[in-house]
Structures are given as C-alpha cells and as structure tokens.
Short mmCIF file of C-alpha atoms and ligand atoms in Angstrom, two decimals:
data_model
loop_
_atom_site.label_atom_id
_atom_site.label_comp_id
_atom_site.label_asym_id
_atom_site.label_seq_id
_atom_site.Cartn_x
_atom_site.Cartn_y
_atom_site.Cartn_z
CA MET A 1 17.06 -3.45 22.94
CA ASP A 2 15.79 -0.52 20.93
CA THR A 3 16.04 -1.32 17.39
CA LEU A 4 17.86 1.91 16.22
CA ARG A 5 20.46 1.41 18.95
CA ARG A 6 20.84 -2.28 17.97
CA TYR A 7 21.60 -1.40 14.32
CA ALA A 8 23.32 1.90 14.86
CA ASP A 9 26.39 0.75 12.98
CA LEU A 10 24.33 0.17 9.84
CA LEU A 11 22.45 3.50 10.10
CA PRO A 12 23.47 7.00 8.93
CA LEU A 13 23.27 8.88 12.21
CA SER A 14 25.79 11.18 13.69
CA PRO A 15 27.33 10.04 16.96
CA GLY A 16 25.22 12.04 19.39
CA ALA A 17 21.89 11.63 17.45
CA LEU A 18 20.83 8.50 19.30
CA ASP A 19 21.29 10.15 22.63
CA GLU A 20 17.92 11.89 22.01
CA LEU A 21 16.06 8.59 21.22
CA PRO A 22 13.58 7.94 24.08
CA LYS A 23 14.52 4.49 25.48
CA GLY A 24 11.88 1.93 24.60
CA TRP A 25 10.23 3.99 21.95
CA LEU A 26 11.06 1.70 18.96
CA SER A 27 11.62 -2.00 19.89
CA PRO A 28 11.79 -4.98 17.34
CA THR A 29 8.33 -6.18 16.36
CA PRO A 30 7.54 -9.88 16.69
CA LEU A 31 7.60 -12.50 14.09
CA ILE A 32 4.61 -14.68 14.73
CA ASP A 33 3.79 -18.19 13.57
CA ALA A 34 0.44 -18.48 11.81
CA PRO A 35 -0.08 -22.16 11.18
CA ALA A 36 -3.83 -22.06 10.59
CA MET A 37 -3.27 -19.22 8.07
CA ALA A 38 -0.53 -21.05 6.33
CA LYS A 39 -2.95 -24.05 5.72
CA ALA A 40 -5.75 -21.61 4.51
CA LEU A 41 -3.17 -20.13 2.04
CA GLY A 42 -1.68 -23.52 1.03
CA VAL A 43 1.90 -22.73 1.86
CA GLY A 44 4.52 -24.62 3.87
CA SER A 45 4.65 -22.07 6.70
CA LEU A 46 3.65 -18.59 7.41
CA ARG A 47 5.04 -16.12 9.73
CA ILE A 48 3.68 -12.58 10.26
CA LYS A 49 5.92 -9.71 11.20
CA ASP A 50 3.43 -7.58 13.05
CA GLU A 51 4.30 -3.92 12.42
CA GLY A 52 0.98 -2.88 14.03
CA ARG A 53 2.87 -3.23 17.36
CA ASN A 54 4.97 -0.17 16.68
CA PRO A 55 4.39 2.82 18.95
CA THR A 56 1.78 4.45 16.79
CA GLY A 57 0.59 1.23 15.04
CA SER A 58 2.47 1.04 11.75
CA LEU A 59 5.90 0.44 10.20
CA LYS A 60 6.09 4.34 9.45
CA ASP A 61 7.36 4.73 13.13
CA ARG A 62 10.65 3.33 11.87
CA SER A 63 11.24 6.05 9.24
CA SER A 64 9.65 8.82 11.30
CA THR A 65 11.79 8.19 14.34
CA LEU A 66 14.95 8.23 12.31
CA ALA A 67 13.92 11.36 10.51
CA ALA A 68 13.15 13.15 13.82
CA LEU A 69 16.56 12.19 15.31
CA HIS A 70 18.24 13.45 11.93
CA ALA A 71 16.29 16.70 12.14
CA MET A 72 17.21 17.25 15.74
CA SER A 73 20.82 16.60 15.13
CA SER A 74 20.73 19.16 12.27
CA GLY A 75 19.20 21.69 14.67
CA GLN A 76 15.69 21.66 13.13
CA ARG A 77 12.62 21.49 15.42
CA ASP A 78 9.82 21.94 12.81
CA LEU A 79 9.11 18.79 10.65
CA ALA A 80 6.75 18.56 7.75
CA CYS A 81 5.11 15.53 6.23
CA ALA A 82 2.48 14.67 3.56
CA SER A 83 0.75 11.50 4.23
CA THR A 84 -2.18 9.17 3.62
CA GLY A 85 -2.19 8.81 7.52
CA ASN A 86 0.40 6.55 9.01
CA ALA A 87 3.50 8.64 8.12
CA ALA A 88 1.63 11.56 9.61
CA SER A 89 0.56 9.85 12.96
CA SER A 90 4.03 8.36 13.34
CA LEU A 91 5.75 11.64 12.81
CA ALA A 92 3.32 13.42 15.14
CA GLY A 93 3.87 10.70 17.84
CA ILE A 94 7.70 10.93 17.95
CA CYS A 95 7.45 14.77 17.70
CA ALA A 96 5.13 14.78 20.72
CA ASN A 97 7.60 12.73 22.69
CA LEU A 98 10.68 14.86 21.65
CA GLY A 99 8.97 18.23 21.91
CA LEU A 100 9.20 18.93 18.26
CA THR A 101 6.52 20.42 15.99
CA ALA A 102 4.93 18.26 13.30
CA HIS A 103 3.25 20.07 10.33
CA ILE A 104 0.95 17.52 8.61
CA PHE A 105 -0.67 17.58 5.24
CA VAL A 106 -3.32 14.88 4.86
CA PRO A 107 -5.82 14.30 2.07
CA ASP A 108 -9.50 14.64 2.55
CA GLY A 109 -10.94 11.16 3.46
CA THR A 110 -8.01 10.08 5.86
CA PRO A 111 -9.55 7.50 8.29
CA THR A 112 -10.88 9.02 11.47
CA ALA A 113 -8.52 7.00 13.79
CA LYS A 114 -5.52 8.43 12.09
CA LEU A 115 -6.97 11.96 12.39
CA ASP A 116 -7.62 11.26 16.09
CA GLN A 117 -4.00 10.27 16.57
CA LEU A 118 -2.98 13.56 15.12
CA ARG A 119 -5.39 15.47 17.35
CA MET A 120 -4.10 13.54 20.49
CA PHE A 121 -0.45 14.07 19.62
CA GLY A 122 -0.98 17.81 19.16
CA ALA A 123 0.22 18.06 15.59
CA ASP A 124 -0.34 21.09 13.38
CA VAL A 125 -2.69 19.58 10.74
CA LEU A 126 -3.84 20.89 7.41
CA ILE A 127 -6.48 18.76 5.65
CA VAL A 128 -5.92 19.23 1.90
CA ARG A 129 -8.98 19.35 -0.34
CA GLY A 130 -7.46 16.90 -2.83
CA SER A 131 -5.58 13.66 -3.11
CA TYR A 132 -2.34 12.46 -1.34
CA ASP A 133 -0.43 13.52 -4.47
CA ASP A 134 -1.84 17.16 -4.02
CA ALA A 135 -0.91 16.96 -0.37
CA TYR A 136 2.57 15.80 -1.26
CA TYR A 137 3.38 18.71 -3.54
CA LEU A 138 1.82 21.31 -1.18
CA CYS A 139 3.85 19.88 1.77
CA ARG A 140 7.02 20.01 -0.33
CA ASP A 141 6.51 23.64 -1.27
CA ALA A 142 5.53 24.73 2.29
CA ALA A 143 8.52 23.01 3.81
CA LYS A 144 10.71 24.80 1.29
CA GLU A 145 9.09 28.28 1.92
CA PHE A 146 8.96 27.92 5.70
CA GLY A 147 12.27 26.24 6.22
CA TRP A 148 10.82 23.07 7.83
CA TYR A 149 12.60 19.62 7.80
CA ASP A 150 10.93 17.61 5.00
CA ARG A 151 9.96 14.08 6.00
CA ASN A 152 8.85 12.94 2.53
CA CYS A 153 10.17 9.77 1.03
CA ALA A 154 11.23 10.95 -2.40
CA THR A 155 13.28 13.85 -1.00
CA ASN A 156 14.57 12.33 2.08
CA PRO A 157 16.91 9.28 1.95
CA TYR A 158 16.76 8.73 5.75
CA LEU A 159 13.32 7.20 5.50
CA VAL A 160 14.38 4.15 3.56
CA GLU A 161 17.20 3.81 6.22
CA GLY A 162 14.77 3.89 9.00
CA LYS A 163 12.34 1.40 7.42
CA LYS A 164 15.35 -0.79 6.69
CA THR A 165 15.46 -1.81 10.22
CA CYS A 166 12.35 -3.93 9.45
CA GLY A 167 14.41 -6.04 7.07
CA LEU A 168 17.39 -6.11 9.53
CA GLU A 169 15.21 -7.53 12.37
CA LEU A 170 13.35 -9.93 9.99
CA ALA A 171 16.68 -11.40 8.81
CA GLU A 172 17.86 -12.10 12.55
CA GLN A 173 14.50 -13.51 13.53
CA MET A 174 14.27 -15.92 10.63
CA ALA A 175 17.93 -16.82 10.54
CA ALA A 176 17.28 -20.40 11.73
CA GLU A 177 14.69 -20.85 9.10
CA PRO A 178 14.94 -18.37 6.16
CA ALA A 179 11.87 -17.60 4.20
CA ASP A 180 11.55 -18.40 0.54
CA TRP A 181 9.10 -15.42 0.05
CA VAL A 182 8.47 -12.11 1.84
CA SER A 183 5.27 -10.35 0.97
CA VAL A 184 4.62 -6.66 1.57
CA ALA A 185 2.25 -3.89 0.52
CA VAL A 186 3.49 -1.26 -1.94
CA GLY A 187 2.43 2.36 -2.10
CA ASP A 188 5.23 4.79 -2.78
CA GLY A 189 7.60 1.93 -2.81
CA CYS A 190 9.91 2.99 0.12
CA THR A 191 8.90 0.13 2.19
CA VAL A 192 9.56 -2.75 -0.19
CA THR A 193 12.90 -0.96 -1.18
CA ALA A 194 13.80 -0.70 2.50
CA VAL A 195 13.00 -4.23 3.35
CA HIS A 196 15.00 -5.50 0.39
CA LYS A 197 17.93 -3.28 1.54
CA GLY A 198 17.76 -4.52 5.16
CA LEU A 199 17.71 -8.18 4.00
CA THR A 200 20.50 -7.61 1.46
CA GLU A 201 22.75 -6.11 4.17
CA MET A 202 22.15 -9.11 6.33
CA VAL A 203 23.02 -11.49 3.52
CA ARG A 204 26.30 -9.62 3.17
CA LEU A 205 26.93 -9.85 6.85
CA GLY A 206 26.27 -13.63 6.76
CA VAL A 207 23.16 -13.50 9.00
CA ILE A 208 20.91 -15.17 6.30
CA PRO A 209 22.39 -17.34 3.47
CA ARG A 210 20.43 -15.69 0.65
CA LEU A 211 17.75 -13.19 -0.22
CA PRO A 212 14.17 -14.32 -0.16
CA ARG A 213 12.01 -13.48 -3.12
CA ILE A 214 9.86 -10.45 -2.56
CA LEU A 215 6.19 -10.28 -3.37
CA GLY A 216 5.08 -6.72 -3.55
CA ILE A 217 1.28 -6.06 -3.69
CA GLN A 218 -0.63 -3.12 -4.83
CA PRO A 219 -4.44 -2.61 -5.00
CA GLU A 220 -5.84 -2.70 -8.55
CA GLY A 221 -7.15 0.78 -8.01
CA ALA A 222 -3.51 2.09 -7.28
CA SER A 223 -1.10 -0.13 -9.07
CA PRO A 224 1.37 1.85 -11.18
CA ILE A 225 4.39 -0.02 -9.99
CA ALA A 226 2.91 -3.35 -10.33
CA LEU A 227 1.73 -2.49 -13.91
CA ALA A 228 5.28 -1.41 -14.86
CA PHE A 229 6.61 -4.69 -13.43
CA GLN A 230 4.07 -6.76 -15.38
CA GLU A 231 5.04 -4.90 -18.62
CA ASP A 232 8.71 -5.48 -17.71
CA SER A 233 9.20 -1.73 -18.11
CA ASP A 234 10.69 1.11 -15.97
CA GLN A 235 7.98 3.51 -17.36
CA VAL A 236 5.64 4.16 -14.39
CA ARG A 237 2.46 5.72 -15.53
CA PRO A 238 0.67 7.84 -12.99
CA GLN A 239 -2.82 6.79 -12.16
CA VAL A 240 -6.07 8.38 -10.62
CA VAL A 241 -6.36 6.16 -7.68
CA SER A 242 -9.45 4.49 -6.23
CA SER A 243 -8.96 2.01 -3.47
CA THR A 244 -10.19 1.53 0.18
CA ALA A 245 -6.61 0.84 1.29
CA ASP A 246 -5.69 4.45 1.98
CA SER A 247 -2.17 3.81 3.06
CA ILE A 248 -1.17 2.33 -0.24
CA SER A 249 -3.41 4.51 -2.54
CA VAL A 250 -0.64 6.25 -4.36
CA GLY A 251 -1.01 7.41 -8.02
CA ARG A 252 2.41 8.90 -8.50
CA PRO A 253 4.75 6.74 -6.51
CA ARG A 254 7.92 8.49 -5.35
CA ASN A 255 10.16 5.40 -5.13
CA ALA A 256 8.90 3.34 -8.01
CA LEU A 257 12.22 2.72 -9.77
CA ARG A 258 13.95 1.63 -6.73
CA ALA A 259 10.95 -0.60 -5.78
CA LEU A 260 11.03 -2.27 -9.28
CA ARG A 261 14.78 -2.87 -8.95
CA ALA A 262 14.53 -4.40 -5.45
CA VAL A 263 11.73 -6.76 -6.42
CA ARG A 264 13.53 -7.76 -9.66
CA ALA A 265 16.94 -8.24 -7.92
CA SER A 266 15.13 -10.69 -5.54
CA GLY A 267 13.67 -12.75 -8.24
CA GLY A 268 10.26 -11.76 -6.88
CA SER A 269 7.04 -10.32 -8.36
CA LEU A 270 4.64 -7.32 -8.18
CA GLN A 271 1.01 -8.24 -8.30
CA THR A 272 -2.36 -6.59 -7.79
CA VAL A 273 -5.39 -7.50 -5.80
CA THR A 274 -8.95 -6.09 -5.73
CA ASP A 275 -10.29 -4.38 -2.67
CA GLU A 276 -12.76 -7.11 -2.18
CA GLU A 277 -10.03 -9.75 -2.15
CA MET A 278 -8.02 -7.51 0.26
CA LEU A 279 -10.89 -7.02 2.71
CA SER A 280 -11.95 -10.63 2.54
CA TRP A 281 -8.42 -11.96 3.20
CA ARG A 282 -7.92 -9.52 6.03
CA GLU A 283 -10.98 -10.98 7.75
CA ARG A 284 -9.55 -14.49 7.23
CA LEU A 285 -6.16 -13.46 8.52
CA ALA A 286 -7.70 -11.99 11.68
CA GLY A 287 -9.84 -15.04 12.11
CA ALA A 288 -7.09 -17.49 11.55
CA SER A 289 -4.16 -15.74 13.26
CA GLY A 290 -5.49 -13.20 15.83
CA ILE A 291 -3.62 -10.44 13.95
CA PHE A 292 -5.83 -7.63 12.85
CA ALA A 293 -4.20 -5.68 10.10
CA GLU A 294 -5.35 -2.64 8.32
CA ALA A 295 -6.70 -3.15 4.77
CA GLY A 296 -3.40 -2.15 3.04
CA ALA A 297 -1.42 -4.22 5.48
CA ALA A 298 -3.39 -7.35 4.56
CA ALA A 299 -3.08 -6.82 0.77
CA GLY A 300 -0.06 -9.16 0.75
CA ILE A 301 -2.06 -11.98 2.14
CA ALA A 302 -4.62 -11.66 -0.69
CA GLY A 303 -1.67 -11.44 -3.11
CA LEU A 304 -0.15 -14.57 -1.61
CA SER A 305 -3.40 -16.53 -2.16
CA LYS A 306 -3.32 -15.46 -5.88
CA ALA A 307 0.40 -16.29 -6.21
CA VAL A 308 -0.18 -19.77 -4.75
CA ALA A 309 -3.14 -20.26 -7.16
CA ALA A 310 -0.86 -19.14 -10.03
CA GLY A 311 1.90 -21.55 -8.97
CA LEU A 312 4.29 -18.79 -8.25
CA VAL A 313 4.44 -19.54 -4.62
CA GLY A 314 4.83 -23.35 -3.96
CA PRO A 315 2.94 -25.58 -1.45
CA ASP A 316 6.16 -26.09 0.52
CA ASP A 317 7.39 -22.55 0.50
CA ARG A 318 8.21 -20.76 3.76
CA VAL A 319 6.45 -17.30 3.65
CA VAL A 320 6.77 -14.27 5.83
CA HIS A 321 4.20 -11.55 5.48
CA ILE A 322 4.89 -8.04 6.80
CA ALA A 323 1.59 -6.77 8.22
CA THR A 324 2.53 -3.07 7.97
CA GLY A 325 -0.07 -1.49 10.23
CA THR A 326 -2.90 -2.21 12.65
CA GLY A 327 -6.44 -2.72 11.69
CA LEU A 328 -7.69 -0.54 14.65
CA LYS A 329 -6.73 2.43 12.45
CA ASP A 330 -9.39 1.71 9.80
CA ALA A 331 -11.72 -0.29 11.92
CA GLY A 332 -14.54 2.07 10.90
CA ARG A 333 -14.47 0.61 7.40
CA ILE A 334 -15.36 -2.84 8.46
CA LYS A 335 -18.85 -4.08 7.56
CA ALA A 336 -20.64 -6.26 10.08
CA SER A 337 -20.06 -9.39 8.02
CA GLN A 338 -21.30 -12.95 8.49
CA THR A 339 -20.81 -12.85 12.21
CA GLN A 340 -24.00 -11.54 13.92
CA PHE A 341 -23.74 -10.46 17.49
CA ARG A 342 -26.50 -11.32 19.85
CA TYR A 343 -27.98 -9.12 22.63
CA VAL A 344 -28.89 -10.62 25.99
CA ASP A 345 -30.47 -9.30 29.27
CA PRO A 346 -28.03 -9.67 32.20
CA THR A 347 -29.68 -12.83 33.19
CA MET A 348 -28.80 -16.60 32.78
CA GLU A 349 -32.17 -17.18 31.44
CA SER A 350 -31.72 -14.76 28.53
CA THR A 351 -28.20 -16.13 27.99
CA ARG A 352 -29.45 -19.74 27.79
CA GLN A 353 -32.02 -18.68 25.27
CA ALA A 354 -29.65 -16.83 23.07
CA LEU A 355 -27.18 -19.79 23.14
CA GLY A 356 -29.92 -22.35 22.67
CA ARG A 357 -29.11 -24.10 25.85
CA PRO A 358 -31.70 -25.79 28.11
CA SER A 359 -32.57 -24.70 31.57
CA PRO A 360 -31.12 -26.88 34.21
CA VAL A 361 -33.58 -29.10 35.94
C1 PLP B 401 3.03 3.43 3.97
C2 PLP B 401 2.42 2.08 4.07
C3 PLP B 401 2.66 1.07 3.19
C4 PLP B 401 3.53 1.16 1.99
O1 PLP B 401 4.70 1.93 2.09
P1 PLP B 401 5.31 2.73 0.94
O2 PLP B 401 6.59 3.13 1.23
O3 PLP B 401 4.40 3.78 0.50
O4 PLP B 401 5.39 1.76 -0.25
C5 PLP B 401 2.10 -0.16 3.41
N1 PLP B 401 1.32 -0.41 4.43
C6 PLP B 401 1.00 0.57 5.43
C7 PLP B 401 0.11 0.41 6.43
C8 PLP B 401 1.56 1.94 5.17
O5 PLP B 401 1.33 2.78 6.12
#
C-alpha cells in the first residue's frame, strides 16, 4: 500500500488531499539484511533501509510528495525549492506527475545526474552562482515575491511530516527485532528529526517497545550540528563547507536545534567522518551488500565503524542504517579504484587469455 495512504491518520493532510496522490508513487522502501557488512563493521546485525528505491532515488521523495499534495490542496500550482540536488529532483518528479510547476534553485556544482533529472522532469531551474545557503535565501525571497509555495525545510513543517514516514515504516519493519541503533546522515537536520519523530510515534502506539539510539553523521567539512553536540551546546556555529557529499554539505543547518534534541532524547550521538572514510566505506558497503548508496547516504556506515571502534556501538548491537539516496546520482565521482576491468576481443581465445585459463585440448 502507498505509504502516505497507510499512515494517513498520522499525517497533517486535509481529507481530499490524498485523492490527488498518484497510486503507487510512494511505496514503503525495503529493510534489507546485510550480514557480510555487519561482520565487516563488527556489530551483531545490520539492516539497511534502502531509500534509494524511492521514485526519484532518495528519501526526499517522502517530503516533496507530501508538500506537493499540501500545495495542491491549498490551491497552489507553483512550487519552489532550494536544494543541493535531491530535494530538487524529488520535487520536480512529483510535480511532473501532478502537472505542477517546480521552480528550482540549485548551487553551482550540483552532480550531473541530479541536473539531468531536473531536465527530464521539465523543471524551471536556476543554477545559483554560490553555495546551497545562497540558493536557500534566494529561493525564499523569490517564493515570497512571486507567490510560490515554499518547499524549504525551515519554513515548511510539512517536510518533516513527510520524512517521518521513513521512521513509521522502519518501526513496523523491525517490530519483531527492534534495533539498538539507527544511523542516518545529517545535513539540515530535517531527516534525523523526522526519523526520530516517526519512531517516537510508533513507540507511543505500541508498535516498538522503545526508541533506538540514533547515530547522526556529518562530514567533517560540514559538521556544525555534530560540533554543537560534542560541545554539549545548542550554539550552532555556521561553517564554510567543503565536502564531496553534496547532499549533506550544509553550513547553516535549518533544523539544527530539533536535530540536536532528537538525537539527545534517543540517548544517541552525533559524529563526524572524513570524506575519505565516507567514500571508502561506501565502496565496502556496495561490495558487501549490493546496495550502492550516494556518498552522503553512506556516511552513517563510516560513522558506525568509528562508533564501534570507540566502544559506543557494541559487538552484539542490532543496527539499522538508513541509506538515504542512490549512488547512481553521484556515480561520476567514483574513482576507478582497486578493481581493474579487462578488455577482451569477442572470442573465447581472448577471454581465456584474460582470465588466465588454458586452452582446451
Ligand atoms: C537531504 C539528504 C540528507 C540529509 O537530510 P537533512 O534533512 O538535510 O538533514 C541525507 N542524505 C541524502 C541523500 C539527502 O538527500
């Protein structure tokens, strides 16, 4: 069943709003066992919630879809969004389906695949010469001046409600074997807040007995929320960001306080990882689980390995990692690493040679 229809009673939508939702657009994403990866990390078990399977390839489809339905039910057909890429492509996708217009502000340097999605979905795109933060303020001002519906996470509470469905699904999927830890990447802080909210509602409804501890991960080059957590402070200092993980490269996070509160309330932690650790663990994740996550979406795996080394996550702990988006969106950034491909002529002779096999007698 469509996830928004399944959880309609827990979502702030007016009665008719769901009638507009295209059937099959947003289905629950799978929770996948990854035993080899659990071994590599040194934890009791690891399950991956693969958000890369959403319609446009990231968890942002949850928030964009709810926002589009909300906009429609309030009679608005022009939607605006500033994004590092995934929020934009998800908004453009659902707008394409519903016949709405998506006005998109993305920073220079957005990965090609995400721009290609915007092209294919026919969005109205402005590439801002500046950072995501610049794009954010510009979008907010433009939405105000031109009367567009603003799909930005600081100004729009519907987004957390949409992303919350990830936590609601997860609670039901792991009810028979609740996780001790849930790891997830943190940029603006909406996602981690929303996952916490969804899980908390499911604790209240008796679906899971208690809240798992939440491990929020930021890249070292964009870590204002993690730094505030480590200083045990609510003071979130803006940063000039530098990280290859575009989807979580946020220097002025819009949901920092709620994110800090969510992680603290769960008894969890916020940690940082280097880009190198993130990229190397994303490769290990792919090789040991068959799940190819984008760099930011694999940050939590790198974070888990550090948390295990530090004794924060125990060797028997049951862990769920939320892989927030598909690696096909930033595949261009992969360096041909240790695996060397071999060329062959279309003959068995050439193939035997390449594989070092003898010719049959
Ligand atoms: C947006 C995003 C995040 C983080 O979400 P925030 O709400 O910005 O914290 C993580 N991973 C991916 C792939 C994303 O697109």
